[in-house]
Short mmCIF file of C-alpha atoms in Angstrom, two decimals:
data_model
loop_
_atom_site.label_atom_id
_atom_site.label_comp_id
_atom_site.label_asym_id
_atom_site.label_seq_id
_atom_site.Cartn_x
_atom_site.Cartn_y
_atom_site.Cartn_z
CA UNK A 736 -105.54 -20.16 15.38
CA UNK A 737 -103.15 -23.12 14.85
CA UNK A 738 -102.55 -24.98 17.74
CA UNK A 739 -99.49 -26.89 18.00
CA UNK A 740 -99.06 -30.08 20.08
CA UNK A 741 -96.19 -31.20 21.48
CA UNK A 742 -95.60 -35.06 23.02
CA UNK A 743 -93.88 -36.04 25.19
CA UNK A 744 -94.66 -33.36 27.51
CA UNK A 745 -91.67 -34.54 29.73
CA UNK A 746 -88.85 -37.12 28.43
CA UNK A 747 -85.93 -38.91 30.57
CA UNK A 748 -82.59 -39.95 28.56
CA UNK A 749 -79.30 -40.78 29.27
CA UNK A 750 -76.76 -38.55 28.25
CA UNK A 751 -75.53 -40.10 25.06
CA UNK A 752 -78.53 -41.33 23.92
CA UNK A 753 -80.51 -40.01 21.20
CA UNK A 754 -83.79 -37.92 21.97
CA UNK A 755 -86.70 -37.44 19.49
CA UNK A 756 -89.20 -34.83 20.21
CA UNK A 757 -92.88 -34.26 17.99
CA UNK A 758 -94.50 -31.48 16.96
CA UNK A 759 -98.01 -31.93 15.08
CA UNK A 760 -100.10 -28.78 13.78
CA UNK A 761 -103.78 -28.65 13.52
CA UNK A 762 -103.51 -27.81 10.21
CA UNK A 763 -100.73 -27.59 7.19
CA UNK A 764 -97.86 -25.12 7.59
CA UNK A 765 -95.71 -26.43 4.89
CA UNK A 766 -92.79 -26.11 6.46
CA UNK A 767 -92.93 -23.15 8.48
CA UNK A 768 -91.69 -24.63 11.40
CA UNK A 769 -88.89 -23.73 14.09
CA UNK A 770 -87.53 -24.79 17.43
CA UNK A 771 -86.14 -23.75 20.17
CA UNK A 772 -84.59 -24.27 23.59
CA UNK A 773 -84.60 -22.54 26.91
CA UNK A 774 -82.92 -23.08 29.78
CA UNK A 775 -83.41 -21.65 33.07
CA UNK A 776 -83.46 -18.17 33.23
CA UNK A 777 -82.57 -17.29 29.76
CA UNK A 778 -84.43 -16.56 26.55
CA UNK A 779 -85.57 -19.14 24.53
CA UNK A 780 -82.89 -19.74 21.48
CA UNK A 781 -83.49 -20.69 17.78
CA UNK A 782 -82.53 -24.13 16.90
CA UNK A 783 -83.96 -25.04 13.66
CA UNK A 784 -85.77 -22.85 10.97
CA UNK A 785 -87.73 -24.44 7.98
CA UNK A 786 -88.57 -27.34 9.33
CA UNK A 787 -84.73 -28.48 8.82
CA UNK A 788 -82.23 -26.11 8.51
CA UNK A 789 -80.04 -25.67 11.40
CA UNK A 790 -79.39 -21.86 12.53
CA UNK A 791 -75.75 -20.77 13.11
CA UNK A 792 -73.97 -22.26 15.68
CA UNK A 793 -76.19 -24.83 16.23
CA UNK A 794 -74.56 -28.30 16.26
CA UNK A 795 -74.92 -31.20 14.16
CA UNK A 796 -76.30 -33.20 16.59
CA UNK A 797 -79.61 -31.29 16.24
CA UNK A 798 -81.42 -32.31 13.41
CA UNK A 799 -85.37 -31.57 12.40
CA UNK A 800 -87.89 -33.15 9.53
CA UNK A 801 -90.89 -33.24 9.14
CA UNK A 802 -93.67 -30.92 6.67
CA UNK A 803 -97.61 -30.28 6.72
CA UNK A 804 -98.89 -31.06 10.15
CA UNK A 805 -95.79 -33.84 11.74
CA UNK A 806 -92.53 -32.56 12.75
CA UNK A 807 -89.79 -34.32 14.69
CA UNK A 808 -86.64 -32.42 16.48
CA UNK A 809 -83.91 -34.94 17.05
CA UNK A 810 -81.06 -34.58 19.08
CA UNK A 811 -78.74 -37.85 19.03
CA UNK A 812 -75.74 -38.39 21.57
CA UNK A 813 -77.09 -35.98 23.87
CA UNK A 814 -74.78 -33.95 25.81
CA UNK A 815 -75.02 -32.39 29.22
CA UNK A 816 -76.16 -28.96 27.89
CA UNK A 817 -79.20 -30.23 25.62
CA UNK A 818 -81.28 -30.99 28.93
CA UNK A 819 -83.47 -28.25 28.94
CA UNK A 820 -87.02 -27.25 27.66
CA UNK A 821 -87.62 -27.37 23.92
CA UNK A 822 -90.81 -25.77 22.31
CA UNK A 823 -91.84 -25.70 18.50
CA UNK A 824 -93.31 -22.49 16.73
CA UNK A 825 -95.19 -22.40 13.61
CA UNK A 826 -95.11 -19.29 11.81
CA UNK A 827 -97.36 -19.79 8.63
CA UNK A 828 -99.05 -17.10 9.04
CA UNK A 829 -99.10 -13.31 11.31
CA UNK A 830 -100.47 -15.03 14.31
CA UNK A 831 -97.53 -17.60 15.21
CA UNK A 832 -97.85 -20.22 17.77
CA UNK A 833 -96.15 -22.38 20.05
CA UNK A 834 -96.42 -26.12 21.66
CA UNK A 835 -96.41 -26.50 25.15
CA UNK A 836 -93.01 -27.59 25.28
CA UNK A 837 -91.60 -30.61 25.68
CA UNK A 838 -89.04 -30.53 29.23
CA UNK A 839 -85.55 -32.97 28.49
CA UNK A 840 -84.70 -34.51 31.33
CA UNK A 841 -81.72 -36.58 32.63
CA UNK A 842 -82.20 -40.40 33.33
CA UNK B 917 -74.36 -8.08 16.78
CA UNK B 918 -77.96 -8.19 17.45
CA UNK B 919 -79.16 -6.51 20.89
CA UNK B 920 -82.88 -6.34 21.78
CA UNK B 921 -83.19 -4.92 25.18
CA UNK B 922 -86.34 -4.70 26.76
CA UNK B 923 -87.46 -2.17 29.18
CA UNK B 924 -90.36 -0.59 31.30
CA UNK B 925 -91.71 -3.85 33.42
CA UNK B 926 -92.64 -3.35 37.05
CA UNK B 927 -95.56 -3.83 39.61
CA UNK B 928 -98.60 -2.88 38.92
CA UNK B 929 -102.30 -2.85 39.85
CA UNK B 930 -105.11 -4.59 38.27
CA UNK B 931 -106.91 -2.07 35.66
CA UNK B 932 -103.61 0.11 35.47
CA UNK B 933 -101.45 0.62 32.14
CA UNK B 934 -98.28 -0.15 31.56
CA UNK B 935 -95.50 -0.01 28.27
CA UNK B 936 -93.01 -1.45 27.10
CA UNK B 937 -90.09 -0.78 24.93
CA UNK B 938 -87.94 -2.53 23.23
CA UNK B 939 -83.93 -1.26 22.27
CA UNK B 940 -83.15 -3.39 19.50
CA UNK B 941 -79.34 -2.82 17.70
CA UNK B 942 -76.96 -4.29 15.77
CA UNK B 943 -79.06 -4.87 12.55
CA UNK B 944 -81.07 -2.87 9.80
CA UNK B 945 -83.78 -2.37 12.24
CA UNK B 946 -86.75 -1.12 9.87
CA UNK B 947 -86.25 -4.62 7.54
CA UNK B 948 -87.53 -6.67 10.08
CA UNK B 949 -90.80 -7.39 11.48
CA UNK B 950 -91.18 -7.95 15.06
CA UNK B 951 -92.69 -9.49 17.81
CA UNK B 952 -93.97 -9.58 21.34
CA UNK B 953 -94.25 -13.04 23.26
CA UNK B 954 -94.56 -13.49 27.07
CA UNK B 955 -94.26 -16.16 29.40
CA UNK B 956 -96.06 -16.27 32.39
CA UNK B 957 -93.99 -18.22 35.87
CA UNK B 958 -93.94 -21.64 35.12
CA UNK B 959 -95.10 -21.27 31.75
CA UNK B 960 -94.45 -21.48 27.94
CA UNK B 961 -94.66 -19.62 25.76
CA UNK B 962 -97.30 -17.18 24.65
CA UNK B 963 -97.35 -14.92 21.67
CA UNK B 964 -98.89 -11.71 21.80
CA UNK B 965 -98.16 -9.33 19.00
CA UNK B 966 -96.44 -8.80 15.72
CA UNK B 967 -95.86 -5.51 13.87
CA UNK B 968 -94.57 -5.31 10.30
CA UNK B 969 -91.03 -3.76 9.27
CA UNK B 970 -93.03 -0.58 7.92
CA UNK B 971 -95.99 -0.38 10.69
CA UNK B 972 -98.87 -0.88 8.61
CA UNK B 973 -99.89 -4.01 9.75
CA UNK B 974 -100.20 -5.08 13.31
CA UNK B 975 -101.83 -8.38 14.59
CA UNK B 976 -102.76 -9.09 18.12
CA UNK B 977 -103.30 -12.68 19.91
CA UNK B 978 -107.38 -13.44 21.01
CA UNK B 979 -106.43 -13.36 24.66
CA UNK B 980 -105.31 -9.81 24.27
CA UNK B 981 -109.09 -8.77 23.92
CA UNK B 982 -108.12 -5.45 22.62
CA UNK B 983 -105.93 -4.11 25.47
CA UNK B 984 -102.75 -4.06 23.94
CA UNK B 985 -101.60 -1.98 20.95
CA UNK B 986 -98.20 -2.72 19.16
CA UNK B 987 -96.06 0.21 17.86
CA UNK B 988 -92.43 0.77 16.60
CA UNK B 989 -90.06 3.98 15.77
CA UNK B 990 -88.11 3.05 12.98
CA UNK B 991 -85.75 6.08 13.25
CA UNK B 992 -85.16 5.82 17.10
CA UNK B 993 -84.74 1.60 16.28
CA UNK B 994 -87.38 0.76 18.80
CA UNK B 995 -90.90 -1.32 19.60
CA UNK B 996 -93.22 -0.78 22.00
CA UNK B 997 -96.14 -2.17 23.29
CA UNK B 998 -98.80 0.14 25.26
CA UNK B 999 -100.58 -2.56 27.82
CA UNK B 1000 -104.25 -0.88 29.31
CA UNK B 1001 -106.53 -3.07 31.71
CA UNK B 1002 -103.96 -5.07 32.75
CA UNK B 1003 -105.25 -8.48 34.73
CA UNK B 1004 -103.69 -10.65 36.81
CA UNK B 1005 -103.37 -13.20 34.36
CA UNK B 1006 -101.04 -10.86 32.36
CA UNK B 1007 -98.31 -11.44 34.89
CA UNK B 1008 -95.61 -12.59 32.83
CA UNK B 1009 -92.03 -12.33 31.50
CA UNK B 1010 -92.08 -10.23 28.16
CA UNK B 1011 -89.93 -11.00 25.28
CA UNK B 1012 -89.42 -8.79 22.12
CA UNK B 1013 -87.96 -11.26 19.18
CA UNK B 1014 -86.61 -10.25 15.81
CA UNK B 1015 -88.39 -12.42 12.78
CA UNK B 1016 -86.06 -13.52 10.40
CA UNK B 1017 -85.73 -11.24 7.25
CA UNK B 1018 -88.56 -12.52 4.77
CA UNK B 1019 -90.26 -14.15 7.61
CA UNK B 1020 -88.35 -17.80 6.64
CA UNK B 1021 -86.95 -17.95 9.92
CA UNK B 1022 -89.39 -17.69 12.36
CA UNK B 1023 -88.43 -15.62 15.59
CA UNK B 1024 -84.22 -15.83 15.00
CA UNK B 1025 -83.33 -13.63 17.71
CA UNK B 1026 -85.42 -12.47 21.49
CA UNK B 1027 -84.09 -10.02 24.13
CA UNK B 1028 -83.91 -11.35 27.83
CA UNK B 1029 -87.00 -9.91 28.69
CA UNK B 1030 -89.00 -7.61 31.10
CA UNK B 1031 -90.66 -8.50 33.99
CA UNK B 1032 -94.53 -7.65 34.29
CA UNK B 1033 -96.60 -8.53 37.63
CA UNK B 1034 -100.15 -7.42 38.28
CA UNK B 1035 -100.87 -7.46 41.54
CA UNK B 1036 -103.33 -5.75 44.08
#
């Protein structure tokens, strides 16, 4: 199984501020990576696919890099609505995986 | 536009069986492989199941230990997933997710979910 680990588990940032989230796998998945966000109550929703490529709708503000076993989510000039929990996903393989999340938190 | 609807949660005792379905609409269906993943209260997420677009191949998490068996009806659009010797520990919300076509995409679209508690 591939275990991924998230950091910070929790982060505080003022809303306009930029936010950068990791990701690290226990092993290479290229860049079979994705994120997501959930808020309370609802499903979680894709963010990024690929490591990089935003899905539709998503804004510009959310960006991701990263390939092989470090990824980074960033979400600059944070807005109101980002606060929320975010959680990465490989899928390399069948038997996809997720961090722990990481919870967004106003300062 | 895509729909996945989930269905068939409820109370139930520890040992018992339960199953779940999945509605899914709005998209060619049979191209897609798809996917269970739960989330217990207070929780992240977990996976816990993926079936392929044509059936034939069907992968379960460890922690499953056998209990659970993955299924899907391609003509009636819908997934299921038959849940025996259910613990307490398999209290959770369960998702069904689309993978995106080619599997490129990870998990591009979930339902809202069913809720499952085990309880005596």
């Amino acid at each position: 199984e591939i275990v991924m680990t998230q950091s910070p588990i929790t982060l505080s940032v003022s809303p306009g501020e930029r936010a950068t989230l990791s990701c690290r796998a226990s092993q290479s998945i290229s860049s079979n990576l994705a994120w997501y966000q959930q808020k309370p109550g609802q499903a979680p929703r894709l963010l990024i696919y690929g490591a990089s490529t935003r899905a539709t709708g998503i804004p510009a503000r959310f960006s991701g890099s990263g390939s092989g076993t470090e990824f980074t989510l960033t979400i600059s000039s944070l807005q109101s609505e980002d606060f929320a929990v975010y959680y990465c996903q490989q899928y390399n393989n069948w038997r996809i995986t997720f961090g722990q999340g990481t919870r967004l938190e106003i300062k | 536009q895509v729909q996945l609807v989930e269905s068939g949660g409820g109370v139930v005792q520890p040992g018992r069986s339960l199953r779940l379905s999945c509605a899914a609409s709005g998209f060619t269906f049979s191209n897609h492989n798809m996917h269970w993943v739960r989330q217990a209260p207070g929780s992240g997420l977990e996976w816990v199941a993926v079936i392929s677009y044509d059936g034939f191949n069907k992968y379960y998490a460890d922690s499953m230990n056998g209990r659970f068996l993955i299924s899907r009806d391609n003509s009636n659009n819908s997934l299921h997933l038959q849940m025996n010797n259910l613990r307490t520990e398999d209290t959770a919300l369960y998702y069904c997710a689309r993978e995106g076509y080619g599997g490129n995409s990870g998990t591009d679209y979930w339902g809202q979910g069913t809720l499952v508690t085990v309880s005596s």
